[in-house]
PDB file of C-alpha atoms in Angstrom:
ATOM      1  CA  ASN A 235    -154.338  18.314 -73.896  1.00 65.00           C
ATOM      2  CA  ALA A 236    -156.236  18.408 -70.570  1.00 80.00           C
ATOM      3  CA  GLY A 237    -153.162  18.391 -68.279  1.00 94.00           C
ATOM      4  CA  VAL A 238    -154.134  17.576 -64.682  1.00 96.00           C
ATOM      5  CA  THR A 239    -157.831  17.049 -63.984  1.00 96.00           C
ATOM      6  CA  GLN A 240    -159.286  16.942 -60.488  1.00 97.00           C
ATOM      7  CA  THR A 241    -162.796  16.024 -59.444  1.00 96.00           C
ATOM      8  CA  PRO A 242    -164.904  17.158 -57.722  1.00 96.00           C
ATOM      9  CA  LYS A 243    -164.309  20.923 -57.605  1.00 95.00           C
ATOM     10  CA  PHE A 244    -166.318  21.381 -54.425  1.00 96.00           C
ATOM     11  CA  ARG A 245    -167.524  19.042 -51.700  1.00 96.00           C
ATOM     12  CA  ILE A 246    -169.082  19.307 -48.259  1.00 97.00           C
ATOM     13  CA  LEU A 247    -168.567  16.337 -45.961  1.00 97.00           C
ATOM     14  CA  LYS A 248    -169.933  15.580 -42.553  1.00 97.00           C
ATOM     15  CA  ILE A 249    -167.550  14.635 -39.761  1.00 97.00           C
ATOM     16  CA  GLY A 250    -166.745  10.936 -39.973  1.00 96.00           C
ATOM     17  CA  GLN A 251    -167.656  10.537 -43.630  1.00 97.00           C
ATOM     18  CA  SER A 252    -165.134   9.405 -46.194  1.00 96.00           C
ATOM     19  CA  MET A 253    -164.501  10.342 -49.798  1.00 96.00           C
ATOM     20  CA  THR A 254    -162.023  10.014 -52.639  1.00 97.00           C
ATOM     21  CA  LEU A 255    -160.593  12.965 -54.537  1.00 98.00           C
ATOM     22  CA  GLN A 256    -159.819  11.961 -58.084  1.00 97.00           C
ATOM     23  CA  CYS A 257    -156.788  13.110 -60.068  1.00 98.00           C
ATOM     24  CA  THR A 258    -155.849  12.219 -63.633  1.00 97.00           C
ATOM     25  CA  GLN A 259    -153.022  13.484 -65.833  1.00 97.00           C
ATOM     26  CA  ASP A 260    -152.503  12.911 -69.524  1.00 96.00           C
ATOM     27  CA  MET A 261    -148.875  14.056 -69.843  1.00 94.00           C
ATOM     28  CA  ASN A 262    -147.339  10.658 -69.048  1.00 93.00           C
ATOM     29  CA  HIS A 263    -145.604  12.113 -66.013  1.00 92.00           C
ATOM     30  CA  ASN A 264    -144.082   9.680 -63.574  1.00 90.00           C
ATOM     31  CA  TYR A 265    -144.304  11.972 -60.576  1.00 91.00           C
ATOM     32  CA  MET A 266    -147.597  12.949 -58.972  1.00 92.00           C
ATOM     33  CA  TYR A 267    -148.389  14.871 -55.804  1.00 93.00           C
ATOM     34  CA  TRP A 268    -151.191  15.864 -53.490  1.00 96.00           C
ATOM     35  CA  TYR A 269    -151.000  19.199 -51.699  1.00 95.00           C
ATOM     36  CA  ARG A 270    -153.346  20.996 -49.384  1.00 96.00           C
ATOM     37  CA  GLN A 271    -153.544  24.751 -48.987  1.00 95.00           C
ATOM     38  CA  ASP A 272    -155.039  26.251 -45.857  1.00 92.00           C
ATOM     39  CA  PRO A 273    -156.019  29.948 -45.766  1.00 84.00           C
ATOM     40  CA  GLY A 274    -152.954  32.209 -45.652  1.00 81.00           C
ATOM     41  CA  MET A 275    -150.626  29.250 -45.862  1.00 85.00           C
ATOM     42  CA  GLY A 276    -148.427  27.745 -48.500  1.00 87.00           C
ATOM     43  CA  LEU A 277    -148.943  24.360 -50.075  1.00 92.00           C
ATOM     44  CA  LYS A 278    -148.230  21.401 -47.832  1.00 93.00           C
ATOM     45  CA  LEU A 279    -147.333  18.063 -49.402  1.00 93.00           C
ATOM     46  CA  ILE A 280    -149.624  15.228 -48.305  1.00 96.00           C
ATOM     47  CA  TYR A 281    -148.434  12.285 -50.421  1.00 95.00           C
ATOM     48  CA  TYR A 282    -146.465  11.814 -53.579  1.00 92.00           C
ATOM     49  CA  SER A 283    -145.733   9.059 -56.061  1.00 93.00           C
ATOM     50  CA  VAL A 284    -142.686   8.466 -58.248  1.00 89.00           C
ATOM     51  CA  GLY A 285    -144.436   5.969 -60.489  1.00 92.00           C
ATOM     52  CA  ALA A 286    -147.191   3.373 -60.687  1.00 94.00           C
ATOM     53  CA  GLY A 287    -147.233   1.233 -57.567  1.00 94.00           C
ATOM     54  CA  ILE A 288    -144.939   3.536 -55.577  1.00 94.00           C
ATOM     55  CA  THR A 289    -146.176   6.104 -53.079  1.00 95.00           C
ATOM     56  CA  ASP A 290    -144.655   7.899 -50.109  1.00 93.00           C
ATOM     57  CA  LYS A 291    -145.674  10.279 -47.349  1.00 94.00           C
ATOM     58  CA  GLY A 292    -145.177  14.009 -47.488  1.00 92.00           C
ATOM     59  CA  GLU A 293    -145.308  16.554 -44.665  1.00 90.00           C
ATOM     60  CA  VAL A 294    -148.944  16.064 -43.590  1.00 94.00           C
ATOM     61  CA  PRO A 295    -150.096  12.493 -44.425  1.00 96.00           C
ATOM     62  CA  ASN A 296    -152.222  11.763 -41.358  1.00 96.00           C
ATOM     63  CA  GLY A 297    -155.861  11.092 -42.171  1.00 96.00           C
ATOM     64  CA  TYR A 298    -155.196  10.393 -45.844  1.00 97.00           C
ATOM     65  CA  ASN A 299    -154.365   7.456 -48.070  1.00 97.00           C
ATOM     66  CA  VAL A 300    -153.315   7.198 -51.701  1.00 97.00           C
ATOM     67  CA  SER A 301    -152.834   4.584 -54.364  1.00 96.00           C
ATOM     68  CA  ARG A 302    -151.193   4.653 -57.788  1.00 97.00           C
ATOM     69  CA  SER A 303    -152.272   1.728 -59.917  1.00 96.00           C
ATOM     70  CA  THR A 304    -151.659   3.501 -63.236  1.00 96.00           C
ATOM     71  CA  THR A 305    -149.382   6.286 -64.471  1.00 96.00           C
ATOM     72  CA  GLU A 306    -152.410   8.496 -65.120  1.00 97.00           C
ATOM     73  CA  ASP A 307    -154.378   8.263 -61.879  1.00 97.00           C
ATOM     74  CA  PHE A 308    -153.527   9.245 -58.311  1.00 98.00           C
ATOM     75  CA  PRO A 309    -156.622   9.287 -56.070  1.00 98.00           C
ATOM     76  CA  LEU A 310    -156.548  10.675 -52.538  1.00 98.00           C
ATOM     77  CA  ARG A 311    -158.723   8.977 -49.941  1.00 97.00           C
ATOM     78  CA  LEU A 312    -160.003  10.708 -46.819  1.00 96.00           C
ATOM     79  CA  GLU A 313    -161.182   8.348 -44.123  1.00 90.00           C
ATOM     80  CA  LEU A 314    -163.192   9.609 -41.140  1.00 94.00           C
ATOM     81  CA  ALA A 315    -163.248  13.255 -42.238  1.00 95.00           C
ATOM     82  CA  ALA A 316    -162.436  15.842 -39.558  1.00 96.00           C
ATOM     83  CA  PRO A 317    -162.894  19.654 -39.547  1.00 96.00           C
ATOM     84  CA  SER A 318    -159.092  20.003 -39.664  1.00 95.00           C
ATOM     85  CA  GLN A 319    -159.230  18.565 -43.182  1.00 96.00           C
ATOM     86  CA  THR A 320    -161.219  21.548 -44.432  1.00 96.00           C
ATOM     87  CA  SER A 321    -158.889  22.908 -47.086  1.00 97.00           C
ATOM     88  CA  VAL A 322    -158.246  23.299 -50.789  1.00 97.00           C
ATOM     89  CA  TYR A 323    -156.587  20.240 -52.272  1.00 98.00           C
ATOM     90  CA  PHE A 324    -154.355  20.354 -55.323  1.00 97.00           C
ATOM     91  CA  CYS A 325    -153.080  17.474 -57.365  1.00 97.00           C
ATOM     92  CA  ALA A 326    -149.950  18.008 -59.446  1.00 94.00           C
ATOM     93  CA  SER A 327    -147.680  16.070 -61.748  1.00 93.00           C
ATOM     94  CA  SER A 328    -144.183  16.527 -63.106  1.00 90.00           C
ATOM     95  CA  TYR A 329    -141.696  14.844 -65.382  1.00 85.00           C
ATOM     96  CA  GLY A 330    -139.044  14.750 -62.655  1.00 77.00           C
ATOM     97  CA  ILE A 331    -139.071  15.350 -58.932  1.00 69.00           C
ATOM     98  CA  ARG A 332    -136.104  17.571 -58.390  1.00 64.00           C
ATOM     99  CA  GLY A 333    -136.981  21.129 -59.141  1.00 56.00           C
ATOM    100  CA  THR A 334    -138.774  20.392 -62.365  1.00 71.00           C
ATOM    101  CA  GLU A 335    -141.883  22.275 -63.241  1.00 84.00           C
ATOM    102  CA  ALA A 336    -145.006  20.783 -61.696  1.00 89.00           C
ATOM    103  CA  PHE A 337    -148.389  21.122 -63.377  1.00 92.00           C
ATOM    104  CA  PHE A 338    -151.336  21.614 -61.065  1.00 95.00           C
ATOM    105  CA  GLY A 339    -155.011  20.795 -61.292  1.00 96.00           C
ATOM    106  CA  GLN A 340    -157.678  23.389 -60.542  1.00 95.00           C
ATOM    107  CA  GLY A 341    -158.154  22.245 -56.983  1.00 96.00           C
ATOM    108  CA  THR A 342    -160.911  20.719 -54.842  1.00 96.00           C
ATOM    109  CA  ARG A 343    -162.434  22.884 -52.126  1.00 96.00           C
ATOM    110  CA  LEU A 344    -163.432  20.579 -49.277  1.00 97.00           C
ATOM    111  CA  THR A 345    -165.426  21.630 -46.239  1.00 96.00           C
ATOM    112  CA  VAL A 346    -165.949  19.260 -43.323  1.00 96.00           C
ATOM    113  CA  VAL A 347    -168.876  20.190 -41.052  1.00 96.00           C
TER     114      VAL A 347
ATOM    115  CA  ASP B 157    -140.327  25.513 -39.010  1.00 69.00           C
ATOM    116  CA  GLN B 158    -140.704  27.361 -42.281  1.00 81.00           C
ATOM    117  CA  GLN B 159    -137.884  26.664 -44.676  1.00 91.00           C
ATOM    118  CA  VAL B 160    -139.197  29.021 -47.357  1.00 94.00           C
ATOM    119  CA  LYS B 161    -140.401  32.383 -46.121  1.00 95.00           C
ATOM    120  CA  GLN B 162    -142.378  35.040 -47.883  1.00 95.00           C
ATOM    121  CA  ASN B 163    -142.667  37.562 -45.109  1.00 90.00           C
ATOM    122  CA  SER B 164    -144.757  40.170 -46.874  1.00 91.00           C
ATOM    123  CA  PRO B 165    -148.288  38.866 -47.358  1.00 91.00           C
ATOM    124  CA  SER B 166    -149.255  41.482 -49.912  1.00 95.00           C
ATOM    125  CA  LEU B 167    -147.905  44.084 -52.313  1.00 97.00           C
ATOM    126  CA  SER B 168    -149.684  46.812 -54.245  1.00 98.00           C
ATOM    127  CA  VAL B 169    -148.066  48.622 -57.182  1.00 98.00           C
ATOM    128  CA  GLN B 170    -149.124  50.979 -59.929  1.00 98.00           C
ATOM    129  CA  GLU B 171    -149.482  49.679 -63.459  1.00 98.00           C
ATOM    130  CA  GLY B 172    -146.283  50.206 -65.406  1.00 97.00           C
ATOM    131  CA  ARG B 173    -144.078  50.234 -62.314  1.00 98.00           C
ATOM    132  CA  ILE B 174    -141.775  47.489 -61.066  1.00 98.00           C
ATOM    133  CA  SER B 175    -143.051  44.781 -58.699  1.00 98.00           C
ATOM    134  CA  ILE B 176    -140.458  43.162 -56.449  1.00 98.00           C
ATOM    135  CA  LEU B 177    -141.495  40.034 -54.602  1.00 98.00           C
ATOM    136  CA  ASN B 178    -139.087  38.672 -52.015  1.00 98.00           C
ATOM    137  CA  CYS B 179    -138.411  35.194 -50.709  1.00 97.00           C
ATOM    138  CA  ASP B 180    -135.971  33.869 -48.106  1.00 97.00           C
ATOM    139  CA  TYR B 181    -134.956  30.305 -47.381  1.00 97.00           C
ATOM    140  CA  THR B 182    -133.206  28.661 -44.481  1.00 95.00           C
ATOM    141  CA  ASN B 183    -132.235  25.240 -45.840  1.00 92.00           C
ATOM    142  CA  SER B 184    -128.748  25.472 -47.337  1.00 92.00           C
ATOM    143  CA  MET B 185    -129.406  22.210 -49.213  1.00 91.00           C
ATOM    144  CA  PHE B 186    -131.885  23.937 -51.525  1.00 92.00           C
ATOM    145  CA  ASP B 187    -130.359  24.542 -54.923  1.00 91.00           C
ATOM    146  CA  TYR B 188    -133.303  25.044 -57.265  1.00 93.00           C
ATOM    147  CA  PHE B 189    -135.926  27.725 -56.884  1.00 95.00           C
ATOM    148  CA  LEU B 190    -139.209  28.312 -58.647  1.00 95.00           C
ATOM    149  CA  TRP B 191    -141.955  30.910 -58.712  1.00 96.00           C
ATOM    150  CA  TYR B 192    -145.570  29.955 -59.237  1.00 96.00           C
ATOM    151  CA  LYS B 193    -148.492  32.242 -59.936  1.00 97.00           C
ATOM    152  CA  LYS B 194    -152.022  31.510 -58.770  1.00 95.00           C
ATOM    153  CA  TYR B 195    -155.296  33.118 -59.743  1.00 95.00           C
ATOM    154  CA  PRO B 196    -158.425  32.616 -57.579  1.00 91.00           C
ATOM    155  CA  ALA B 197    -160.178  29.276 -58.105  1.00 89.00           C
ATOM    156  CA  GLU B 198    -157.297  27.981 -60.226  1.00 93.00           C
ATOM    157  CA  GLY B 199    -154.274  25.840 -59.542  1.00 95.00           C
ATOM    158  CA  PRO B 200    -150.780  27.370 -59.384  1.00 95.00           C
ATOM    159  CA  THR B 201    -148.949  27.710 -62.688  1.00 95.00           C
ATOM    160  CA  PHE B 202    -145.214  27.703 -63.160  1.00 93.00           C
ATOM    161  CA  LEU B 203    -143.703  31.114 -63.873  1.00 96.00           C
ATOM    162  CA  ILE B 204    -139.916  31.035 -63.751  1.00 95.00           C
ATOM    163  CA  SER B 205    -137.093  29.141 -62.075  1.00 94.00           C
ATOM    164  CA  ILE B 206    -133.425  29.518 -61.236  1.00 95.00           C
ATOM    165  CA  SER B 207    -130.668  27.097 -60.405  1.00 93.00           C
ATOM    166  CA  SER B 208    -128.121  27.877 -57.713  1.00 93.00           C
ATOM    167  CA  ILE B 209    -125.358  27.961 -60.312  1.00 94.00           C
ATOM    168  CA  LYS B 210    -126.882  31.199 -61.600  1.00 95.00           C
ATOM    169  CA  ASP B 211    -127.663  34.495 -59.940  1.00 96.00           C
ATOM    170  CA  LYS B 212    -130.174  35.741 -62.486  1.00 97.00           C
ATOM    171  CA  ASN B 213    -132.707  34.315 -64.886  1.00 97.00           C
ATOM    172  CA  GLU B 214    -134.880  36.386 -67.179  1.00 97.00           C
ATOM    173  CA  ASP B 215    -138.025  35.562 -69.126  1.00 96.00           C
ATOM    174  CA  GLY B 216    -139.726  38.496 -70.763  1.00 97.00           C
ATOM    175  CA  ARG B 217    -141.061  40.840 -68.082  1.00 98.00           C
ATOM    176  CA  PHE B 218    -140.060  38.443 -65.308  1.00 98.00           C
ATOM    177  CA  THR B 219    -136.587  38.219 -63.760  1.00 98.00           C
ATOM    178  CA  VAL B 220    -135.557  36.177 -60.771  1.00 98.00           C
ATOM    179  CA  PHE B 221    -132.447  37.086 -58.790  1.00 98.00           C
ATOM    180  CA  LEU B 222    -130.706  34.724 -56.417  1.00 98.00           C
ATOM    181  CA  ASN B 223    -128.338  35.752 -53.612  1.00 97.00           C
ATOM    182  CA  LYS B 224    -127.021  32.477 -52.225  1.00 96.00           C
ATOM    183  CA  SER B 225    -124.948  34.012 -49.451  1.00 96.00           C
ATOM    184  CA  ALA B 226    -128.030  35.782 -48.104  1.00 97.00           C
ATOM    185  CA  LYS B 227    -130.317  32.841 -48.890  1.00 97.00           C
ATOM    186  CA  HIS B 228    -132.587  35.301 -50.641  1.00 97.00           C
ATOM    187  CA  LEU B 229    -134.313  35.463 -53.977  1.00 97.00           C
ATOM    188  CA  SER B 230    -136.553  38.007 -55.568  1.00 98.00           C
ATOM    189  CA  LEU B 231    -138.929  38.140 -58.505  1.00 98.00           C
ATOM    190  CA  HIS B 232    -139.014  41.367 -60.503  1.00 98.00           C
ATOM    191  CA  ILE B 233    -141.914  42.125 -62.815  1.00 98.00           C
ATOM    192  CA  VAL B 234    -141.323  45.030 -65.193  1.00 98.00           C
ATOM    193  CA  PRO B 235    -143.561  46.644 -66.249  1.00 98.00           C
ATOM    194  CA  SER B 236    -146.356  45.442 -63.977  1.00 98.00           C
ATOM    195  CA  GLN B 237    -149.741  44.898 -65.581  1.00 98.00           C
ATOM    196  CA  PRO B 238    -153.212  44.504 -64.015  1.00 97.00           C
ATOM    197  CA  GLY B 239    -153.274  40.908 -65.272  1.00 97.00           C
ATOM    198  CA  ASP B 240    -150.298  40.195 -63.020  1.00 98.00           C
ATOM    199  CA  SER B 241    -152.562  40.566 -59.986  1.00 98.00           C
ATOM    200  CA  ALA B 242    -152.417  37.123 -58.350  1.00 97.00           C
ATOM    201  CA  VAL B 243    -150.827  35.187 -55.507  1.00 96.00           C
ATOM    202  CA  TYR B 244    -147.152  34.383 -56.102  1.00 97.00           C
ATOM    203  CA  PHE B 245    -145.564  31.380 -54.412  1.00 96.00           C
ATOM    204  CA  CYS B 246    -141.863  30.882 -54.008  1.00 96.00           C
ATOM    205  CA  ALA B 247    -140.754  27.223 -53.924  1.00 93.00           C
ATOM    206  CA  ALA B 248    -137.446  25.463 -53.431  1.00 93.00           C
ATOM    207  CA  SER B 249    -135.973  22.012 -53.767  1.00 89.00           C
ATOM    208  CA  GLY B 250    -132.656  20.256 -53.301  1.00 86.00           C
ATOM    209  CA  THR B 251    -131.278  16.748 -53.455  1.00 79.00           C
ATOM    210  CA  GLY B 252    -132.135  13.604 -51.531  1.00 76.00           C
ATOM    211  CA  ALA B 253    -134.512  14.248 -48.658  1.00 73.00           C
ATOM    212  CA  ASN B 254    -134.939  17.836 -49.869  1.00 74.00           C
ATOM    213  CA  SER B 255    -135.888  16.931 -53.430  1.00 78.00           C
ATOM    214  CA  LYS B 256    -139.590  17.648 -53.068  1.00 81.00           C
ATOM    215  CA  LEU B 257    -140.819  21.196 -53.554  1.00 85.00           C
ATOM    216  CA  THR B 258    -141.202  23.274 -50.391  1.00 89.00           C
ATOM    217  CA  PHE B 259    -143.503  26.259 -50.801  1.00 92.00           C
ATOM    218  CA  GLY B 260    -143.711  29.618 -49.086  1.00 93.00           C
ATOM    219  CA  LYS B 261    -147.032  31.088 -47.913  1.00 93.00           C
ATOM    220  CA  GLY B 262    -147.417  33.282 -50.960  1.00 94.00           C
ATOM    221  CA  ILE B 263    -147.621  37.015 -51.669  1.00 96.00           C
ATOM    222  CA  THR B 264    -150.772  38.644 -53.021  1.00 96.00           C
ATOM    223  CA  LEU B 265    -149.823  41.144 -55.710  1.00 98.00           C
ATOM    224  CA  SER B 266    -152.307  43.830 -56.714  1.00 98.00           C
ATOM    225  CA  VAL B 267    -151.500  45.964 -59.737  1.00 98.00           C
ATOM    226  CA  ARG B 268    -153.562  49.147 -59.801  1.00 96.00           C
ATOM    227  CA  PRO B 269    -154.605  50.489 -63.223  1.00 93.00           C
TER     228      PRO B 269
END
């Protein structure tokens, strides 16, 4: 049971480039999330999804896009990368949304130069 | 506007002693609280939770206490072990618009052998 798998683990982007962070879960969870963690800060919700075909914005959605075509996959797209997007990104999934335990991936460390 | 506050960034305790990690919240609509533990280069993992209908929840060496009137919760680890050294995040959720997890900044716990 792999849980939540994120790729890549590390990436360096140049300003203005774009990339997709991949996230897959094998627990058949309906709810999936993307968080970012900046140094010394908590996790900020970027986007979330309550099921295939349904996505919604979190606290810090600007500069990002998501899609959810299947229950398993929830990719995060960065368009026109900026230095402010340098962060560690975590994908998570859960059975329910309200207070239920969320399972996290190992994270993607992104640096924009 | 931080709704979940972990005001002490770090805590150092001796092995075998009690670790007390504190968390305060401002949103009175929060009614479910969780603690996550995070090791370097890994994603957060769920540790323990408590619903607002309780004031205490215990799981082995870990106990979470909730004081609703003070909007305060604490995580007690007894006895502390070197393997407990990690970053601990407090998180909260409620209903409706507050249903998604809101995280604090985290506390770095160091347990000295």
